[in-house]
Coordinates of C-alpha atoms and ligand atoms in Angstrom, one line a residue:
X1 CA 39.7 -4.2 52.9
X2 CA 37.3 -1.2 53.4
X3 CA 33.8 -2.2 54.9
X4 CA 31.2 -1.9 51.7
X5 CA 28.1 -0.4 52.9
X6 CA 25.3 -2.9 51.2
X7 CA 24.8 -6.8 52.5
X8 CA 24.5 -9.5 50.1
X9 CA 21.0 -11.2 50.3
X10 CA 18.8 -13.9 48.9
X11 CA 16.1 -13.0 47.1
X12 CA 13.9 -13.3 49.4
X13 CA 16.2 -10.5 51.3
X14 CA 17.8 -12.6 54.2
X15 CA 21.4 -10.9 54.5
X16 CA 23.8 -13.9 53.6
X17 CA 27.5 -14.6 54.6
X18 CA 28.5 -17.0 51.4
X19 CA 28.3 -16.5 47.6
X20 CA 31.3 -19.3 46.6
X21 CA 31.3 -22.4 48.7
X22 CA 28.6 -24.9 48.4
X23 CA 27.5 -26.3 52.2
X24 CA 29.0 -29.7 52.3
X25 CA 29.9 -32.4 54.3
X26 CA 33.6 -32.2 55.4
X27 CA 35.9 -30.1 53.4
X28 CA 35.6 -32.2 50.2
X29 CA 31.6 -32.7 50.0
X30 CA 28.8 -34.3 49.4
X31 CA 27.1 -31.3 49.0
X32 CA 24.0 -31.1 51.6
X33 CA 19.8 -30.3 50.0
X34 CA 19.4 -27.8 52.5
X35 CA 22.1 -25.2 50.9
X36 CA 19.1 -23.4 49.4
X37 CA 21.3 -20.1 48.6
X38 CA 23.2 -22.4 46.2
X39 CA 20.0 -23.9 44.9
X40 CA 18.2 -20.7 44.1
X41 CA 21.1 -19.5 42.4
X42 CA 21.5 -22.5 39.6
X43 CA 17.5 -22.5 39.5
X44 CA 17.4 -18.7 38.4
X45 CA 20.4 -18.9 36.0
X46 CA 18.5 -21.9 34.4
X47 CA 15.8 -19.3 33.7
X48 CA 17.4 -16.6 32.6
X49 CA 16.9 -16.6 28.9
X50 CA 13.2 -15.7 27.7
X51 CA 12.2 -16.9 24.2
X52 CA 13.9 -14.7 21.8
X53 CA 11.9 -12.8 18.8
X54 CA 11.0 -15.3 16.3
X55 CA 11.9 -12.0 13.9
X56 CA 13.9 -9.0 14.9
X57 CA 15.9 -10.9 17.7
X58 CA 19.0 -9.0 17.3
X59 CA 18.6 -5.8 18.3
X60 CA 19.9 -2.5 20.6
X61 CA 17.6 0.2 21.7
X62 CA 18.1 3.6 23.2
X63 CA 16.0 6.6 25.4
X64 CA 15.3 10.3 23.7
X65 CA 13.0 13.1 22.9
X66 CA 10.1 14.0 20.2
X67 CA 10.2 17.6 19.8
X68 CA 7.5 18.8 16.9
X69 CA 8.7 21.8 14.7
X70 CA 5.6 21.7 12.4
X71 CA 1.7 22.5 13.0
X72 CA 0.0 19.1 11.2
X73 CA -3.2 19.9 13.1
X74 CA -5.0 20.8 10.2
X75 CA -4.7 16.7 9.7
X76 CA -4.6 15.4 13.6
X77 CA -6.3 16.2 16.7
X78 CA -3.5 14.2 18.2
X79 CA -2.2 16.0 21.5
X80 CA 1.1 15.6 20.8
X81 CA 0.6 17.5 17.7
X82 CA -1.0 20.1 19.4
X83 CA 1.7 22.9 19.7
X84 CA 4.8 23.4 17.7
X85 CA 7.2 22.7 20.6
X86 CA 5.5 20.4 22.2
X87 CA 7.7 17.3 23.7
X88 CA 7.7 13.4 24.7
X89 CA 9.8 11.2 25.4
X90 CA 10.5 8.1 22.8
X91 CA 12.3 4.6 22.7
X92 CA 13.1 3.6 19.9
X93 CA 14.9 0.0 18.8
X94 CA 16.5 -0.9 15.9
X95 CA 16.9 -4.6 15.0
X96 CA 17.7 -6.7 12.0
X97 CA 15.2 -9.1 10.8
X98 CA 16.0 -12.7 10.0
X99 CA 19.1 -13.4 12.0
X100 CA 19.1 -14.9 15.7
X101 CA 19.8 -12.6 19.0
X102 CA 23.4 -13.2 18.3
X103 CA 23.9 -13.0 14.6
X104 CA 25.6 -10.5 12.8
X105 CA 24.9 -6.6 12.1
X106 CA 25.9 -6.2 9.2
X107 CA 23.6 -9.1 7.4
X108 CA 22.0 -8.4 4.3
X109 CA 18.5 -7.7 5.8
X110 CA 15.9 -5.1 6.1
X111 CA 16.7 -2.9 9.8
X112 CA 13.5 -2.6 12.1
X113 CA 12.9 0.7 13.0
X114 CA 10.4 1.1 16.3
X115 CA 9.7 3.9 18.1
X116 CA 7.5 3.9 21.2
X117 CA 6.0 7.7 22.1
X118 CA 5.2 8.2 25.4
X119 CA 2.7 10.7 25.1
X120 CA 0.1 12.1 27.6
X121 CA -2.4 10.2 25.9
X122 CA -1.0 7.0 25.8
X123 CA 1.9 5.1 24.1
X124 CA 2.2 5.5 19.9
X125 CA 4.2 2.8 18.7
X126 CA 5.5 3.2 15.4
X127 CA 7.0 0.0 14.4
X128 CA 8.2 0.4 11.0
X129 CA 11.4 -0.5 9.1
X130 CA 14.6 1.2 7.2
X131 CA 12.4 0.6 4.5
X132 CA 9.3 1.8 2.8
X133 CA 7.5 -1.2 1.5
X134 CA 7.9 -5.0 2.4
X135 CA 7.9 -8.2 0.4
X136 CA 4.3 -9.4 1.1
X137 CA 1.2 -7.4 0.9
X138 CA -0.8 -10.2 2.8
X139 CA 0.0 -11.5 6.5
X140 CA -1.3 -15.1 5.3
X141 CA 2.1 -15.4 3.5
X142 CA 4.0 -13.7 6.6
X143 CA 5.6 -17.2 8.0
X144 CA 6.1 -18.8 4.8
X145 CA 8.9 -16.1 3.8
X146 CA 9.9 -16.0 6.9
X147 CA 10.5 -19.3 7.0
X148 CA 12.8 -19.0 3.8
X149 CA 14.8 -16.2 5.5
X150 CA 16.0 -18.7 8.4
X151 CA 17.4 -21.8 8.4
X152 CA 16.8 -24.9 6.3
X153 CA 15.0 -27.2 8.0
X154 CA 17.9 -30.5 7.3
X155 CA 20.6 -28.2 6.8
X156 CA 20.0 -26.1 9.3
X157 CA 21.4 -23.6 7.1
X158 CA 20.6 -20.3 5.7
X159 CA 19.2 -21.4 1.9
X160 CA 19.3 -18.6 -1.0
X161 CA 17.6 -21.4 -2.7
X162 CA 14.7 -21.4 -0.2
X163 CA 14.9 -17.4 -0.6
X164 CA 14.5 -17.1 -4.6
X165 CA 12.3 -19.7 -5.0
X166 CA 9.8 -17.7 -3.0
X167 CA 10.3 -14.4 -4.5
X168 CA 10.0 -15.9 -7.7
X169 CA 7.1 -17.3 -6.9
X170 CA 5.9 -14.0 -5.2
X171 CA 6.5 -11.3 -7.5
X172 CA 4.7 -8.8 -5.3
X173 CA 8.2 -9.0 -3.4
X174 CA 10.6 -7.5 -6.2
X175 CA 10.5 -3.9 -5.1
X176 CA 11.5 -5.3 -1.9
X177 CA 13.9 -7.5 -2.6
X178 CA 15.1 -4.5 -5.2
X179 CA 15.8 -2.1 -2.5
X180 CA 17.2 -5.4 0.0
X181 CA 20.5 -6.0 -2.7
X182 CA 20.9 -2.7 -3.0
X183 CA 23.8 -1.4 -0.8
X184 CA 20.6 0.4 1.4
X185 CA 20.4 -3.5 2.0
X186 CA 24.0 -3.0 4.2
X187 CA 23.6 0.2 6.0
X188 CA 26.7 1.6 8.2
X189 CA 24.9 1.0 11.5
X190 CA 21.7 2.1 12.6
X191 CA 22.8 6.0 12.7
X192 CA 22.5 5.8 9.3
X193 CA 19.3 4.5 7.9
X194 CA 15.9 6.1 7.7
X195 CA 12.5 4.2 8.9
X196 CA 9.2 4.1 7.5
X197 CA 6.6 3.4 9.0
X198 CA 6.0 1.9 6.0
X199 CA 1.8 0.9 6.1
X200 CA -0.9 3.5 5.4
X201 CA -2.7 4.7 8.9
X202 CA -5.2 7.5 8.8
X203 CA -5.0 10.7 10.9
X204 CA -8.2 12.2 12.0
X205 CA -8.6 16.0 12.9
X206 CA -10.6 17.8 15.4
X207 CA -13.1 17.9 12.7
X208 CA -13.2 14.2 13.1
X209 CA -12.7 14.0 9.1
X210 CA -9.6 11.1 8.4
X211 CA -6.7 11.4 6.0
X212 CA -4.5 8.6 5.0
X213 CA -0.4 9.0 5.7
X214 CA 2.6 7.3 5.6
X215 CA 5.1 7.9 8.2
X216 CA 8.8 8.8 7.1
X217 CA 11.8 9.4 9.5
X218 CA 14.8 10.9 7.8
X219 CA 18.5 10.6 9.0
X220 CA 19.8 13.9 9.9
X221 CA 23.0 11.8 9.9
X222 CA 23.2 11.2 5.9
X223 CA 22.9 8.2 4.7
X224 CA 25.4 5.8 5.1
X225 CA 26.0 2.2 3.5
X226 CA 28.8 -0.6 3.5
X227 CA 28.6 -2.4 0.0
X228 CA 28.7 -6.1 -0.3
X229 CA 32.0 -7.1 0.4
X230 CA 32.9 -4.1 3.0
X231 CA 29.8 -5.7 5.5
X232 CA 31.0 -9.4 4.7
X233 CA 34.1 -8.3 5.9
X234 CA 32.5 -6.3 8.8
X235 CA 30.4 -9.5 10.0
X236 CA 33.9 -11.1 11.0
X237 CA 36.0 -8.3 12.7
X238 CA 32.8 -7.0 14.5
X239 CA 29.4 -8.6 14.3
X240 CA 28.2 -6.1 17.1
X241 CA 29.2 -3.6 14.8
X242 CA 25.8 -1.4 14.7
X243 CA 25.6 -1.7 18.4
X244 CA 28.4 -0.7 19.0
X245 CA 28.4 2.2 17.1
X246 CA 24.9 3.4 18.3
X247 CA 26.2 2.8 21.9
X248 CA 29.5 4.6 21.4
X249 CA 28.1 7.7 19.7
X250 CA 25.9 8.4 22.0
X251 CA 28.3 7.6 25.0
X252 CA 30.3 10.5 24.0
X253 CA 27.3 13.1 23.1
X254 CA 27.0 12.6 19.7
X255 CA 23.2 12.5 20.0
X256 CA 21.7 10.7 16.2
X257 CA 18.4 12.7 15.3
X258 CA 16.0 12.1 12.8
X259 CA 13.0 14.2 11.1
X260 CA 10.0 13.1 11.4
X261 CA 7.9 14.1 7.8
X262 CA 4.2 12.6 6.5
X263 CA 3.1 12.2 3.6
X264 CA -1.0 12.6 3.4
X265 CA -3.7 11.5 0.8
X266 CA -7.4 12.2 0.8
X267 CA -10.2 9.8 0.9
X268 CA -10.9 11.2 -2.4
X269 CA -7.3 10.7 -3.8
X270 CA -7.2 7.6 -2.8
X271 CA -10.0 6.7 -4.8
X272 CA -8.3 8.0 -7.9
X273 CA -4.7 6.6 -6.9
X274 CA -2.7 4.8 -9.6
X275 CA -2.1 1.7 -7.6
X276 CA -3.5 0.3 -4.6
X277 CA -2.8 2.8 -1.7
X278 CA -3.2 0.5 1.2
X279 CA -0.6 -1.9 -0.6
X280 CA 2.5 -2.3 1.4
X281 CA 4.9 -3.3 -1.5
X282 CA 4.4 0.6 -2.9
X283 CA 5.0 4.0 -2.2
X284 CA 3.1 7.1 -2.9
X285 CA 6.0 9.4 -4.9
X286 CA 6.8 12.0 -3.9
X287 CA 6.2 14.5 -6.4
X288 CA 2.6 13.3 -6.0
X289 CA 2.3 13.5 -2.2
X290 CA 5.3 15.7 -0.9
X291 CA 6.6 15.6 2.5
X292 CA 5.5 17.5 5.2
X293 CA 7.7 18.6 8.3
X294 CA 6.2 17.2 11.8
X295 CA 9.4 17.0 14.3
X296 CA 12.6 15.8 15.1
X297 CA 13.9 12.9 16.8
X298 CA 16.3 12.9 19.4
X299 CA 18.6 9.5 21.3
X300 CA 20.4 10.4 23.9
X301 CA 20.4 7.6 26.5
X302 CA 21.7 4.0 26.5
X303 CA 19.6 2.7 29.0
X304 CA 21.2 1.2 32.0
X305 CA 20.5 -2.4 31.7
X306 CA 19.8 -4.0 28.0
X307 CA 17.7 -6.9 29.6
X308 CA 15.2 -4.6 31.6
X309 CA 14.9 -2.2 28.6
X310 CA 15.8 -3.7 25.4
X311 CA 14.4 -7.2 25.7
X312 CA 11.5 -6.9 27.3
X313 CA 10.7 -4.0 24.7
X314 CA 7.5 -4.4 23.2
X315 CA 6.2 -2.6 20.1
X316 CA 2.6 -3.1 18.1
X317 CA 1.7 -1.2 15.5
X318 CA -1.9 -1.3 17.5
X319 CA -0.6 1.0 19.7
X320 CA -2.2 4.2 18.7
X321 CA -3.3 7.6 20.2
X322 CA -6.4 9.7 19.7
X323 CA -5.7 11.4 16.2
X324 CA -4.2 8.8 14.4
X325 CA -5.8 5.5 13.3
X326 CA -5.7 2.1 11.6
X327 CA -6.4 1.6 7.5
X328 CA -7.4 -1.3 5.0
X329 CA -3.5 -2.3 4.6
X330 CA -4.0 -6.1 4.8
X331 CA -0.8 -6.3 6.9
X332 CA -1.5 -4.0 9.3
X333 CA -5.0 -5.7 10.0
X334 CA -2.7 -8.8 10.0
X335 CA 0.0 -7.0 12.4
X336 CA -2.5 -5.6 14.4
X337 CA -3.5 -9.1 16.1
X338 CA 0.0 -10.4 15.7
X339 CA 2.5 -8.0 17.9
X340 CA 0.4 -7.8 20.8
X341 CA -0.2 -12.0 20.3
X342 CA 3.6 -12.3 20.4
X343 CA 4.3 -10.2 23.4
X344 CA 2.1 -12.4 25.2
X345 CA 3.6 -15.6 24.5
X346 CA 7.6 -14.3 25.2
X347 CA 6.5 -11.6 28.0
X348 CA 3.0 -12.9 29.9
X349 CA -0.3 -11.3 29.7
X350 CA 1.0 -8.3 31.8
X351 CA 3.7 -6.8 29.2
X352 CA 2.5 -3.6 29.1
X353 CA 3.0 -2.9 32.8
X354 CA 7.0 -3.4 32.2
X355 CA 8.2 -0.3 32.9
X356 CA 10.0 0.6 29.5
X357 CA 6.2 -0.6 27.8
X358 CA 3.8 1.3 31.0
X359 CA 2.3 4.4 29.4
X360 CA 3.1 7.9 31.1
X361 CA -0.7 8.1 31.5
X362 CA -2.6 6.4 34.0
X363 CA -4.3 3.1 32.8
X364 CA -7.5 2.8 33.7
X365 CA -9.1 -0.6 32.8
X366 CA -11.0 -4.1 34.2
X367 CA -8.0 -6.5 32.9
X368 CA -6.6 -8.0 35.9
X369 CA -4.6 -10.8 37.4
X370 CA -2.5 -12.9 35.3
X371 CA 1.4 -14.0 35.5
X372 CA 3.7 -11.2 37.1
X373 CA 1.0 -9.0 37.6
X374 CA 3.2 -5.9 39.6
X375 CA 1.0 -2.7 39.5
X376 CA -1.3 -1.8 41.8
X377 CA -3.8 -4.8 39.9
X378 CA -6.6 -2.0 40.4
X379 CA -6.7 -1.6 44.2
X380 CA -10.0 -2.5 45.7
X381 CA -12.2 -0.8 42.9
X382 CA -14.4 -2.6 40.4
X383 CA -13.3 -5.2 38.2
X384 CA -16.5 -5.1 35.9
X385 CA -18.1 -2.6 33.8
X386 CA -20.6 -1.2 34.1
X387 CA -20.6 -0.4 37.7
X388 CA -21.6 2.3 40.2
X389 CA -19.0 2.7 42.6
X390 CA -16.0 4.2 40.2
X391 CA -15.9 7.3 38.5
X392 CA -14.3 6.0 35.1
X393 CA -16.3 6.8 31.6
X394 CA -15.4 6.3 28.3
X395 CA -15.3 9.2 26.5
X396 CA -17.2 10.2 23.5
X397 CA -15.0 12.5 22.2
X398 CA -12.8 9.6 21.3
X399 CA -14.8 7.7 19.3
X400 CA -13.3 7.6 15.0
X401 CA -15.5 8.4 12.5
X402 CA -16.8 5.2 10.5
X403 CA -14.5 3.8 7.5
X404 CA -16.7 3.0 4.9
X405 CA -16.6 -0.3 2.8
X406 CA -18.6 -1.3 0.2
X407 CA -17.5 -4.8 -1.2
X408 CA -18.2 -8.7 -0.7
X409 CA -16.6 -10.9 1.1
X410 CA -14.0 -13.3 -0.6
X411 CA -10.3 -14.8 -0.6
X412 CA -9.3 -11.4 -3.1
X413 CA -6.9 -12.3 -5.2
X414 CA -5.0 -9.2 -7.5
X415 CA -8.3 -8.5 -9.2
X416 CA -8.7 -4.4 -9.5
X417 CA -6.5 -2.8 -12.1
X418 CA -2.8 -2.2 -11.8
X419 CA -3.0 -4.5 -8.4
X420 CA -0.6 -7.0 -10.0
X421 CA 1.7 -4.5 -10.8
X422 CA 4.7 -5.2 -9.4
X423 CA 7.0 -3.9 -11.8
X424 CA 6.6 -0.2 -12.1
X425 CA 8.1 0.9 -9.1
X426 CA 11.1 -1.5 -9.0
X427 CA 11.9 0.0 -12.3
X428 CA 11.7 3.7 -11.7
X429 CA 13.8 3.0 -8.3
X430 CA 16.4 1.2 -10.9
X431 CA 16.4 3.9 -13.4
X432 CA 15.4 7.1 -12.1
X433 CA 16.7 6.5 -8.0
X434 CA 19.7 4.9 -8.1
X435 CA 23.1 6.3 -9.4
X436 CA 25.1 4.2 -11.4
X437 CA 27.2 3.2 -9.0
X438 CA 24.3 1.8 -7.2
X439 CA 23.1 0.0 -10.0
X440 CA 26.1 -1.7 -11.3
X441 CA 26.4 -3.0 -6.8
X442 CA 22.8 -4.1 -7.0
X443 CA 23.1 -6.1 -9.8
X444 CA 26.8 -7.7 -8.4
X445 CA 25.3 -8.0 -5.2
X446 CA 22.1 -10.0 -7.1
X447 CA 24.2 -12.5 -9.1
X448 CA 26.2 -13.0 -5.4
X449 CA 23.4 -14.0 -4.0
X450 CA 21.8 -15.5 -6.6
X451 CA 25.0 -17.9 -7.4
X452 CA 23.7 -19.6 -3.8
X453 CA 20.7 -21.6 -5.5
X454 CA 21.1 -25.1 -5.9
X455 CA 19.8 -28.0 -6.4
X456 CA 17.3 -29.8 -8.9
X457 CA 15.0 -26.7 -9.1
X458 CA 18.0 -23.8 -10.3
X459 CA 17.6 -23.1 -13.8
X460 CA 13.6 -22.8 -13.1
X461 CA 13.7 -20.6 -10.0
X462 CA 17.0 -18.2 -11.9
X463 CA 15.2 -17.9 -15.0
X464 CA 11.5 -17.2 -13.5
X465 CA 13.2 -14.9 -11.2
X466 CA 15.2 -13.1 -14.6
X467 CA 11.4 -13.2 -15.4
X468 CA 10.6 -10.7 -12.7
X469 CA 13.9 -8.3 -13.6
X470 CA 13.0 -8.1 -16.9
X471 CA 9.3 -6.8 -16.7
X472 CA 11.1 -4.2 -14.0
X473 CA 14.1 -3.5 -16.4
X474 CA 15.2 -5.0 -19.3
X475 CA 19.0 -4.0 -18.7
X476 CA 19.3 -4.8 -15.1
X477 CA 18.2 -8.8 -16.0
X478 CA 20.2 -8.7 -18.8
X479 CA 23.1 -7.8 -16.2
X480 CA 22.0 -9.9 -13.9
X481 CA 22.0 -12.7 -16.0
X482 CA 25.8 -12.4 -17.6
X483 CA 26.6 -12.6 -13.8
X484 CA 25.3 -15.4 -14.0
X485 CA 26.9 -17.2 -17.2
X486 CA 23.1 -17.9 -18.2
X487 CA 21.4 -17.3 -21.2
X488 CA 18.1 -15.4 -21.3
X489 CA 15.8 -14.7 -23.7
X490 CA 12.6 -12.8 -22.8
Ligands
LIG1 P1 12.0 10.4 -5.4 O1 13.1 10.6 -6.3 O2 11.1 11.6 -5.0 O3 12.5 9.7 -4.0 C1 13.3 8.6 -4.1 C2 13.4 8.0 -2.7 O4 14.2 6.9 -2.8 C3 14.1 8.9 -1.7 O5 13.3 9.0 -0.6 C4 15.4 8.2 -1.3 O6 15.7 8.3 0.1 C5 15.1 6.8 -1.7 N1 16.2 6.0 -2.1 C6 17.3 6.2 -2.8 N2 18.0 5.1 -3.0 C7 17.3 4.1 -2.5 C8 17.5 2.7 -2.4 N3 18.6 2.1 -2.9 N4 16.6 2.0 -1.8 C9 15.5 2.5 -1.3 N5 15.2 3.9 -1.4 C10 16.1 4.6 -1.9 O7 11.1 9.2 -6.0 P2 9.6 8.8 -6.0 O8 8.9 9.2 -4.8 O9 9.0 9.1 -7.3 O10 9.8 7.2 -5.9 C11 10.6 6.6 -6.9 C12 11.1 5.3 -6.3 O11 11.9 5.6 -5.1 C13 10.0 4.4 -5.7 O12 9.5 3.5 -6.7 C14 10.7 3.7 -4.6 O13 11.4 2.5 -5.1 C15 11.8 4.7 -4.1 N6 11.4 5.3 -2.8 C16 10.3 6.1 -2.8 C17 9.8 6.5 -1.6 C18 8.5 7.3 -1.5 O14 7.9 7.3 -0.4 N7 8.1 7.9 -2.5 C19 10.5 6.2 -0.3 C20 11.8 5.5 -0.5 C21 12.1 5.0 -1.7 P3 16.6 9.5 0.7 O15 15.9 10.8 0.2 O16 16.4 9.4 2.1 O17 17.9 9.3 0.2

């Protein structure tokens, strides 16, 4: 056999001489305490797993470039945004939401959609999803619904009992759950699907005056959906199936791209706005507040190891750069604490210093120590601020200009006009959006879904939910309803 040219080791680098049998006594055992090799090897493998995402678990991720191909500086001083041409390079992973790391891809869910920016200025993370709004509008209720999208708690099943009696209870979750049983609920893989970034943030110019945007990123692939039946079948022959096509496409060149487009509101506008423009369950239309070009979006590396890249990937929507900023959206605020929160608890306090999360930038800071600590851990410089013997400074020019807020401090329920409106939108999506094709799937995929409830509580939680429909579109509960075999009466 030809000589190979590297020597097996343990990990504590002595070169070794045997990887398959245990040191024993005799040629039949006991096996002795002193085969450490042996030892170390169980002991790692036992700790191989980390905890997985309580959400987004199953996911794949890939490498790429930002390019930008239009001038937004007029809205941010952003450096990225500096120069038409001007490049970084991205991560992004997608992800479904409710499902366990080894669940199917082709569930009925929403798709996370995270892209990390490594830009001179430090990492943007824009961790939004495949679509624009989301079922909540307030992070207090963010592990209850979770909750109902996993398993029941005897059961431990998947309940569409659980589901609808919470969205029926939660109307503020229709346009959501709207755009969910639609066959955008099903996409063909991840190549397919757009991503929002779905909350309000501001950008803020050189002027230092802020504008509020939302974040759109548009498949330059089309898009792309399996109906109902066509992913329930899918979740059998392939449940990898998104991977897997994500992985294979770009094995062979096919690099996916996206556009990159805002959509930007005054402070004045949103003063004047119909609804609540810091409310993540709607959208500002389009005709109102066009899109605007920024850049594309480029994949074009798997990386080489899932674990090192994938895993310990680590988004917050907290994560911005000079020139773009936070809003009112309740759940941002919420998300803002949250992501970062999470990342400590499955990665250790020193997640951002893995390399697929360490800025291109130099980090210059007085954190230091903690679990796996593997940077330089600040050299032999201070580790308080102020001091005298550094030359670090923290720069003026940086500082945001003020957000003001006028208002008293209360547990708000839906108390300015239109708030509570959780109606209009679902409708025009129903109406104006969808073809009829869609429709007529939406409403089949509905009574599917809907046929799961059981228990002492059915006829309540269908009928309140038909409720919801109705006040959206009189024709698509009407619909849902004869699906159903039930009777309803506005
Ligand atoms: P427009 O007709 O200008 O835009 C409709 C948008 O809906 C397009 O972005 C389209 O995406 C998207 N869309 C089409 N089918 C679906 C679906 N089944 N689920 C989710 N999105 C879909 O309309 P308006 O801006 O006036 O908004 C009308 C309704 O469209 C909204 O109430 C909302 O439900 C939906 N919508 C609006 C968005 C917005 O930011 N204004 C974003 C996404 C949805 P694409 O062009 O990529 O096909």
């Amino acid at each position: 056999m030809k000589k190979k040219s590297k020597k097996l080791t343990t990990a504590s680098g002595r070169p070794y001489y045997e990887n398959e049998n245990s040191l024993t006594v005799g040629p039949r055992g006991p096996i002795l305490l002193q085969d450490y090799f042996l030892h170390e090897k169980m002991a790692h493998f036992n700790r191989e797993r980390i905890p997985e995402r309580v959400v987004h678990a199953k996911g794949t991720g890939a490498f790429g470039k930002f390019t930008v191909t239009g001038d937004i500086t007029r809205y941010s001083k952003a450096a990225i945004f500096s120069k038409v041409g001007n490049e970084c390079r991205i991560f992004i992973r997608f992800s479904t939401v409710g499902g366990e790391k080894g669940s199917a891809d082709t569930e009925r869910d929403p798709r996370g959609f995270a892209i990390k920016f490594y830009t001179e200025e430090g990492n943007w993370d824009l961790v939004g999803n495949n679509t624009p709004v989301f079922f909540i509008k307030d992070p207090k209720k963010f592990s209850d619904f979770i909750h109902t999208q996993k398993r029941d708690p005897k059961t431990n099943l998947k309940s569409p009992t659980m589901m609808w009696d919470f969205w029926s209870l939660n109307p503020e979750s229709l346009h959501q759950v709207m755009i969910l049983f639609s066959d955008r609920g099903t996409p063909y893989g991840y190549r397919h699907i757009n991503g929002y970034g779905s909350h309000t943030f501001s950008l803020i110019n050189s002027r230092n005056e802020r504008f509020w945007v939302k974040f759109h990123v548009k498949t330059l692939q089309g898009i792309r959906n399996f109906t109902g039946p066509e992913a329930e079948e899918m979740k059998g022959r392939d449940p990898d199936w998104a991977q897997r096509d994500l992985v294979e496409a770009i094995g062979k060149g096919d690099f996916p791209k996206w556009t990159l487009k805002i959509q930007v509101m005054t402070e004045e506008q949103a003063k004047s706005f119909r609804w609540n423009p810091f409310d993540l369950t709607k959208v500002w239309p389009h005709s109102d507040y066009p899109l605007i070009d920024v850049g594309i979006l480029e994949l074009n590396e798997i990386p080489s190891n899932y674990f090192r890249d994938v895993e310990q990937s680590a988004f917050a929507p907290a994560h911005v750069i000079d020139g773009i900023g936070y809003s009112y959206d309740k759940m941002l605020q919420g998300r803002l604490l949250s992501y970062p929160d999470a990342h400590r608890y499955r990665l250790g306090a020193n997640y951002e210093q893995i390399p697929v999360n360490r800025p291109v930038n130099e980090v210059k800071n007085y954190e230091r120590d903690g679990y796996m600590r593997v940077d330089s851990n600040g050299d032999d410089n201070p580790n308080y601020w102020p001091n005298r013997f550094d030359d670090v400074e923290a720069d003026e020019k940086y500082k945001e200009p003020p957000m003001k807020l006028d208002s008293d401090v209360a547990n708000w329920y839906d108390r300015n006009e239109n708030d509570d409106d959780h109606y209009t939108q679902p409708g025009l999506l129903f109406r104006k959006v969808m073809t009829e094709e869609e429709r007529q799937n939406t409403v089949s995929n509905i009574v599917g879904a809907m046929k799961g409830i059981t228990g002492p509580k059915r006829e309540e939680i269908i009928l309140k939910q038909l409720d919801h429909f109705h006040k959206a579109d009189g024709e698509l509960a009407q619909n849902v309803a004869r699906g159903l075999g039930v009777d309803f009466k506005p």
